[in-house]
Tab-separated table of C-alpha atoms and ligand atoms in Angstrom:
chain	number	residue	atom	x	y	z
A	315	UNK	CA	4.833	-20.106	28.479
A	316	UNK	CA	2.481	-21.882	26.231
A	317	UNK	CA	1.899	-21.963	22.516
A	318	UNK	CA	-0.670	-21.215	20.259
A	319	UNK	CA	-1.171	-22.725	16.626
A	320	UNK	CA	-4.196	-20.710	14.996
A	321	UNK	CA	-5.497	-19.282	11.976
A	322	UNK	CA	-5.229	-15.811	11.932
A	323	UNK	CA	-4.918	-13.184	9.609
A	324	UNK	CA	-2.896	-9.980	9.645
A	325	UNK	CA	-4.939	-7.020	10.721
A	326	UNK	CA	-2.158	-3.784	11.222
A	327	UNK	CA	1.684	-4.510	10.991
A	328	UNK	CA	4.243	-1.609	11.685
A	329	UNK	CA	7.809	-1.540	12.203
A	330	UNK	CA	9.348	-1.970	15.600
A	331	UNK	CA	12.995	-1.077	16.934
A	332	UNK	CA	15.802	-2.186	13.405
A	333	UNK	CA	14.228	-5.578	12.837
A	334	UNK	CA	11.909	-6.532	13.815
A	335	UNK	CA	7.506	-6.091	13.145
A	336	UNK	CA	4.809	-5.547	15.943
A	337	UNK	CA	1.578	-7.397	14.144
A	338	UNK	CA	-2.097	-7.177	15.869
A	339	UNK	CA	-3.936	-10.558	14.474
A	340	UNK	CA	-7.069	-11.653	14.411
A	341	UNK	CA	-6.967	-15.404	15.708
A	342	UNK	CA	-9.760	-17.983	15.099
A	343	UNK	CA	-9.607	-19.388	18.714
A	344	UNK	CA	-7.952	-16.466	20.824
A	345	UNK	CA	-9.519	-13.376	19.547
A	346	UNK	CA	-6.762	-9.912	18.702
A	347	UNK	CA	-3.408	-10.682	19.911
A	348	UNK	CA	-0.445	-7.825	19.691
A	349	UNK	CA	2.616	-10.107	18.341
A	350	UNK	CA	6.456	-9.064	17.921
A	351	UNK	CA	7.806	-10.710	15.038
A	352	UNK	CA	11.870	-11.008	16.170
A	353	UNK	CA	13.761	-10.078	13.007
A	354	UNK	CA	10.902	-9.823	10.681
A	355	UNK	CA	12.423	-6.917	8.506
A	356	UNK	CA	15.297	-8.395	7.571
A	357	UNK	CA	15.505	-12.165	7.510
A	358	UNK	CA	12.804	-12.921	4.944
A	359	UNK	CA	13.441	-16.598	5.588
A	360	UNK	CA	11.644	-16.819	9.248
A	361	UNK	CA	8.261	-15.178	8.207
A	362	UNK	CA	8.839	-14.326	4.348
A	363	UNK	CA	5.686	-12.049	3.459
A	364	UNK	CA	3.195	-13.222	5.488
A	365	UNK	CA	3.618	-10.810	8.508
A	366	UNK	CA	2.399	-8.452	5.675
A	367	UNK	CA	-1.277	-6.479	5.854
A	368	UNK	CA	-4.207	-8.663	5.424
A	369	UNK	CA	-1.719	-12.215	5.163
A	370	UNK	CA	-3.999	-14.813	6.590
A	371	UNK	CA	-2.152	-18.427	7.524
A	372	UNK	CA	-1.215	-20.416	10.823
A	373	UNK	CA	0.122	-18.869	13.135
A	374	UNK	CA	2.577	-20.193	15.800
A	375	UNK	CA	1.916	-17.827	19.126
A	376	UNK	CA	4.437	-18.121	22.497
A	377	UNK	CA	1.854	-16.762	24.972
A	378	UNK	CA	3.014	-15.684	28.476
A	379	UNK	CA	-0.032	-14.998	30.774
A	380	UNK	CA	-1.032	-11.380	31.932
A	381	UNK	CA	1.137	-9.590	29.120
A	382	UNK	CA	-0.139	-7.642	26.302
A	383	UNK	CA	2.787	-8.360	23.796
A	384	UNK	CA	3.017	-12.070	22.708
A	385	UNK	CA	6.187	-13.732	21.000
A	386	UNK	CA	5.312	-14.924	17.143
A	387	UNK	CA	7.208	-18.328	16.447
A	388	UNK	CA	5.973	-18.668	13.154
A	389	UNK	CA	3.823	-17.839	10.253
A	390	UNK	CA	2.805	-19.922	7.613
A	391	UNK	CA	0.612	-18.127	4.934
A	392	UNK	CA	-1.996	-19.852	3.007
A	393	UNK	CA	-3.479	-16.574	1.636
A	394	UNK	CA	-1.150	-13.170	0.953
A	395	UNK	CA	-4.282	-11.668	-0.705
A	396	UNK	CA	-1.932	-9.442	-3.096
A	397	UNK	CA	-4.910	-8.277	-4.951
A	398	UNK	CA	-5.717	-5.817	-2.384
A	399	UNK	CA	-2.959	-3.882	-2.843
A	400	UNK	CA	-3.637	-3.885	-6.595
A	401	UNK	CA	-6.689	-1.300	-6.230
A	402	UNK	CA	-7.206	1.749	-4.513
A	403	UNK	CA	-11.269	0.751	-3.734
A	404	UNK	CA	-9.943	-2.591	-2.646
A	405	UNK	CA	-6.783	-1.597	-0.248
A	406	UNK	CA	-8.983	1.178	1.261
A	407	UNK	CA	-11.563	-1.454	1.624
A	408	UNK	CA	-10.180	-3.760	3.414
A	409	UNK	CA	-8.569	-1.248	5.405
A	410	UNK	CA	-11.748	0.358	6.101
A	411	UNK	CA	-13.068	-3.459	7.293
A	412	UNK	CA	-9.618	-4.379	9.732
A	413	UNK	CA	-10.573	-1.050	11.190
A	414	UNK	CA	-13.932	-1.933	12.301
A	415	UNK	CA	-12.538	-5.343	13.091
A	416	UNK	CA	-9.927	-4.166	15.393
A	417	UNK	CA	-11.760	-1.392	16.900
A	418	UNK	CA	-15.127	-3.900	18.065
A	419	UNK	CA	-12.940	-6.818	19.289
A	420	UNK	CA	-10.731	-7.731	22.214
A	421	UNK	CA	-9.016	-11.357	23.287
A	422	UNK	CA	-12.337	-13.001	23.281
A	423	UNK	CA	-13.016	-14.712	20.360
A	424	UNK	CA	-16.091	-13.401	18.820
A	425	UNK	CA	-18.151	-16.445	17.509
A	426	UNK	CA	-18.509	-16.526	13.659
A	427	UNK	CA	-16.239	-13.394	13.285
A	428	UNK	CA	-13.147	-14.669	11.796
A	429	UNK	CA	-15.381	-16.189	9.145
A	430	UNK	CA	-16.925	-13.148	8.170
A	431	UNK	CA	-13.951	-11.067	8.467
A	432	UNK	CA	-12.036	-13.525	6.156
A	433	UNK	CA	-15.057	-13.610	3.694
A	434	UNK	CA	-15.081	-9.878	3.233
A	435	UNK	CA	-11.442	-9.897	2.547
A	436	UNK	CA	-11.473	-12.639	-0.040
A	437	UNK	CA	-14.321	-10.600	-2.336
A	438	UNK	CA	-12.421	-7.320	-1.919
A	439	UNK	CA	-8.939	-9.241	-2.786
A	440	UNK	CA	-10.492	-9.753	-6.546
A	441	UNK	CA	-13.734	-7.465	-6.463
A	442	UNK	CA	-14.004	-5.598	-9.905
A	443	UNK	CA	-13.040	-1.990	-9.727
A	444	UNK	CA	-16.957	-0.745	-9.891
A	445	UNK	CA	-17.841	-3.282	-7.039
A	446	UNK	CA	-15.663	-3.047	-4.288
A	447	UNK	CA	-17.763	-0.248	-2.308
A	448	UNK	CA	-20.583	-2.988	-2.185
A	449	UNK	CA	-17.975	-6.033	-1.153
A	450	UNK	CA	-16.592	-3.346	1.563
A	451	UNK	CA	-20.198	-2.414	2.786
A	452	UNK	CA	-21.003	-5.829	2.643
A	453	UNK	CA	-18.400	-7.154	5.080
A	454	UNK	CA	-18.812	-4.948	7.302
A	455	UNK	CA	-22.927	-4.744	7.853
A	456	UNK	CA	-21.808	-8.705	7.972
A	457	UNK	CA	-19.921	-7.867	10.717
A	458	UNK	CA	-22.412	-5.505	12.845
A	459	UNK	CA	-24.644	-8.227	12.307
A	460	UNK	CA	-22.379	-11.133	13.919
A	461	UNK	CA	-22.001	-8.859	16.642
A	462	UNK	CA	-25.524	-8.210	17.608
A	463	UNK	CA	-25.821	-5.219	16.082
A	464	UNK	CA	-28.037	-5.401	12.899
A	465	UNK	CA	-30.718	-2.630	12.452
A	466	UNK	CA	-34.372	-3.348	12.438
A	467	UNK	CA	-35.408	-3.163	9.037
A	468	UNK	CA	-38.445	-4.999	8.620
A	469	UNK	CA	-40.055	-4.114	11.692
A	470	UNK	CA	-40.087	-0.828	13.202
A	471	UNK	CA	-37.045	-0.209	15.905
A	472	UNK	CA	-39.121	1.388	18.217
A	473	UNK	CA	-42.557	-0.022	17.955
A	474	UNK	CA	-42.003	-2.807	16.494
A	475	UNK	CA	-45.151	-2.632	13.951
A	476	UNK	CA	-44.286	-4.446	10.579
A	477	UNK	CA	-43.222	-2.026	8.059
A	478	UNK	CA	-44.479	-2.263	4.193
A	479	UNK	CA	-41.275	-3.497	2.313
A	480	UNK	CA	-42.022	-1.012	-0.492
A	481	UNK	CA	-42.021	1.621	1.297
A	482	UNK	CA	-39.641	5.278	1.664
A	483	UNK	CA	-39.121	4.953	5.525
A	484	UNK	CA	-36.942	6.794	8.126
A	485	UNK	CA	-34.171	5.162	9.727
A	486	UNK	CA	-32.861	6.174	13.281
A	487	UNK	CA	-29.348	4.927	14.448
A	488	UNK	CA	-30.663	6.011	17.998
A	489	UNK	CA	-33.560	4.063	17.761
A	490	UNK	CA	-31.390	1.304	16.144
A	491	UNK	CA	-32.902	0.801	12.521
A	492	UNK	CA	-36.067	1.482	10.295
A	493	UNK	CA	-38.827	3.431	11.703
A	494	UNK	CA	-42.983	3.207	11.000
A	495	UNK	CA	-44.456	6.564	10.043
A	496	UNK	CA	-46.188	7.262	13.448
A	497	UNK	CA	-42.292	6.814	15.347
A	498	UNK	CA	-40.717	8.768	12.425
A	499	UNK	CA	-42.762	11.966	13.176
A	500	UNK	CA	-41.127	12.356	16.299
A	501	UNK	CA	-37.179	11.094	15.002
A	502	UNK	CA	-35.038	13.648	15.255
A	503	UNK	CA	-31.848	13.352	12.825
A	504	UNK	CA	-33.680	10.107	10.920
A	505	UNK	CA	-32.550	9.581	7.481
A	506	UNK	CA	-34.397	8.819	4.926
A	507	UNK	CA	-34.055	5.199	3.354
A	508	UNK	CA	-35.471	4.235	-0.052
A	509	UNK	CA	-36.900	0.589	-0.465
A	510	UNK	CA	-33.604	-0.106	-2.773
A	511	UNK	CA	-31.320	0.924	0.034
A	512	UNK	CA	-33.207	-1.297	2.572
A	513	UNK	CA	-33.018	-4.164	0.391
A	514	UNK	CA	-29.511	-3.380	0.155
A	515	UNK	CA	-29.028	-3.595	3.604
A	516	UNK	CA	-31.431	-6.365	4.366
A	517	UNK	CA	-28.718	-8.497	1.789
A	518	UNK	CA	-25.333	-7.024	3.146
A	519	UNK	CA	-26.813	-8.114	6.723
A	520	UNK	CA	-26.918	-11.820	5.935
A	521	UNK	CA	-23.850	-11.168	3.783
A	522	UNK	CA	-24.962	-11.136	0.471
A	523	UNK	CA	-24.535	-8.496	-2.212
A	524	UNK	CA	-26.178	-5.653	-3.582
A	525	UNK	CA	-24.094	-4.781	-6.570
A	526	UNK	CA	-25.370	-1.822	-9.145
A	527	UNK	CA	-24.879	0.811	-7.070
A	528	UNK	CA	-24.290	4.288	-8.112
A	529	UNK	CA	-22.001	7.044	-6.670
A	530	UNK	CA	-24.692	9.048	-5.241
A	531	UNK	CA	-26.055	5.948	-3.466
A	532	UNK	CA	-22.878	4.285	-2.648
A	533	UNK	CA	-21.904	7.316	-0.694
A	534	UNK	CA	-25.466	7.512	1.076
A	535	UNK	CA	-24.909	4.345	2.307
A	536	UNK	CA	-21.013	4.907	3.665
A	537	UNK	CA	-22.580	7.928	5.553
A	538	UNK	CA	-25.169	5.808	6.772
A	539	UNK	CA	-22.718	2.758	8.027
A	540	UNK	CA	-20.539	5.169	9.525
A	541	UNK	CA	-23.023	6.881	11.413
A	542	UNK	CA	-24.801	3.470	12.597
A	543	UNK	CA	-21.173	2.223	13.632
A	544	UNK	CA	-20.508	5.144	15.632
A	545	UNK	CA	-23.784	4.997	17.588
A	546	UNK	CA	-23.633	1.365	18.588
A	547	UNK	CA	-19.824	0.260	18.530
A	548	UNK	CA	-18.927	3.431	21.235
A	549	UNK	CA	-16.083	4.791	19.124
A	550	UNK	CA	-14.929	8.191	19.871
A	551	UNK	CA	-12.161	7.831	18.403
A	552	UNK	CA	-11.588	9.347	14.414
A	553	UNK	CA	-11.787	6.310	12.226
A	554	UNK	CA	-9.442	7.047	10.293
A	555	UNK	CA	-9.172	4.438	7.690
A	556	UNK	CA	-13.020	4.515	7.450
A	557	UNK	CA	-12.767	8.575	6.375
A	558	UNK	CA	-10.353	7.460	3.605
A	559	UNK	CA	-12.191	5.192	2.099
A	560	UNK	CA	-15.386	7.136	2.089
A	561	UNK	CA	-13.517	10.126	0.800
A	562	UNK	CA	-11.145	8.559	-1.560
A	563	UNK	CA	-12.725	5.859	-3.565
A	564	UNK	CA	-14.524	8.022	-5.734
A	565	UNK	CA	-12.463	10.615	-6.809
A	566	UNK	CA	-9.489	8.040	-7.738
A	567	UNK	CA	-12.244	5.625	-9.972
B	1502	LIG	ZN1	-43.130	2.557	15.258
């Protein structure tokens, strides 16, 4: 046995057996690892609230080799990020982005993903009530991006002709982005993308903001995210937190 000090922050926590908390963190140097946290629920002292949902601090890790469950020592938080659970649009946020997270990573460590996954939960833990569908759809084209899967947008995806930045064009998740007018004639299931929207996307990409967005096009552009993620990140799976935030955040503003 070996152990682990790392960063990491709290990505899904449930209950496990009268005491005790099964956590799956994201790690800065190991990647997702499945942690039991012995008498979590009720000694408060050993791991007080930072074996709560989207906690980030150091984390003390007993690893045994070749087993799925790790032991946690210790966790020592440095950000509880209680604002999240403070709004709807941010907790179903940031629910929406751990989803992705968890669903697109493994033990590896991804490079540059902890960053971005920590950034986009920092601007939803104190994003204003009208902006946290663009923080949420900002983290998480950041994180398509940082894992190799940004859309063309400035260049056609199949052609690769530069497109005019001013212009209406299609956009193709099979094709993987933005398409010319000769490739879009032939797209089947393309939607349509207005030069705002790819401007949009073009700034959530490099993560960067696009704030100003109204319902009608907020919810354009959660279809369009989920749709792209489904295409490239092979998830068959329901994403379940990802049809509660698209569904939800509306109605409750
Ligand atoms: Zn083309």
């Amino acid at each position: 046995m070996s152990a682990l000090v790392t960063e990491a922050i709290v990505l899904h926590a449930f209950d496990y057996l009268e005491t005790s908390r099964i956590i799956r963190l994201m790690t800065r140097d190991a990647g997702i690892q499945s942690v039991l946290a012995r008498g979590a629920r009720n000694s408060r002292k050993r791991f007080g609230n930072a074996v709560d949902l989207f906690a980030q601090g150091t984390a003390e890790i007993h690893v045994k080799p070749n087993r799925d469950l790790q032991s946690l020592a210790s966790f020592e938080v440095t950000r509880a990020r209680a604002g999240l659970a403070q709004d709807v649009g941010r907790f179903t946020g940031a629910s929406m982005i751990t989803e992705m997270t968890l669903r697109t990573s493994s033990d590896e460590p991804a490079p540059g993903l902890f960053d971005v996954v920590e950034l986009a939960l920092d601007r939803l833990a104190v994003a204003p009530g009208d902006e946290t569908i663009d923080a949420a759809l900002s983290g998480a084209w950041h994180i398509v991006a940082t894992l190799g899967f940004a859309p063309a947008l400035d260049v056609c995806a199949n052609c690769h002709a530069p497109l005019d930045p001013s212009a209406r064009v299609s956009f193709s998740h099979s094709a993987g982005g933005a398409l010319c007018p000769k490739c879009s004639t032939d797209a089947i299931g393309a939607r349509v993308l207005p030069p705002a929207a790819r401007n949009a996307l073009r700034e959530w990409i490099d993560g960067g903001r696009a704030p100003g967005l109204d319902p009608a096009e907020g919810k354009a552009h959660q279809r369009l995210l989920r749709e792209f993620f489904q295409e490239h990140m092979g998830t068959e799976r329901e994403l379940r937190a990802f049809r509660v935030w698209e569904q939800g955040t509306w109605t409750a503003a």
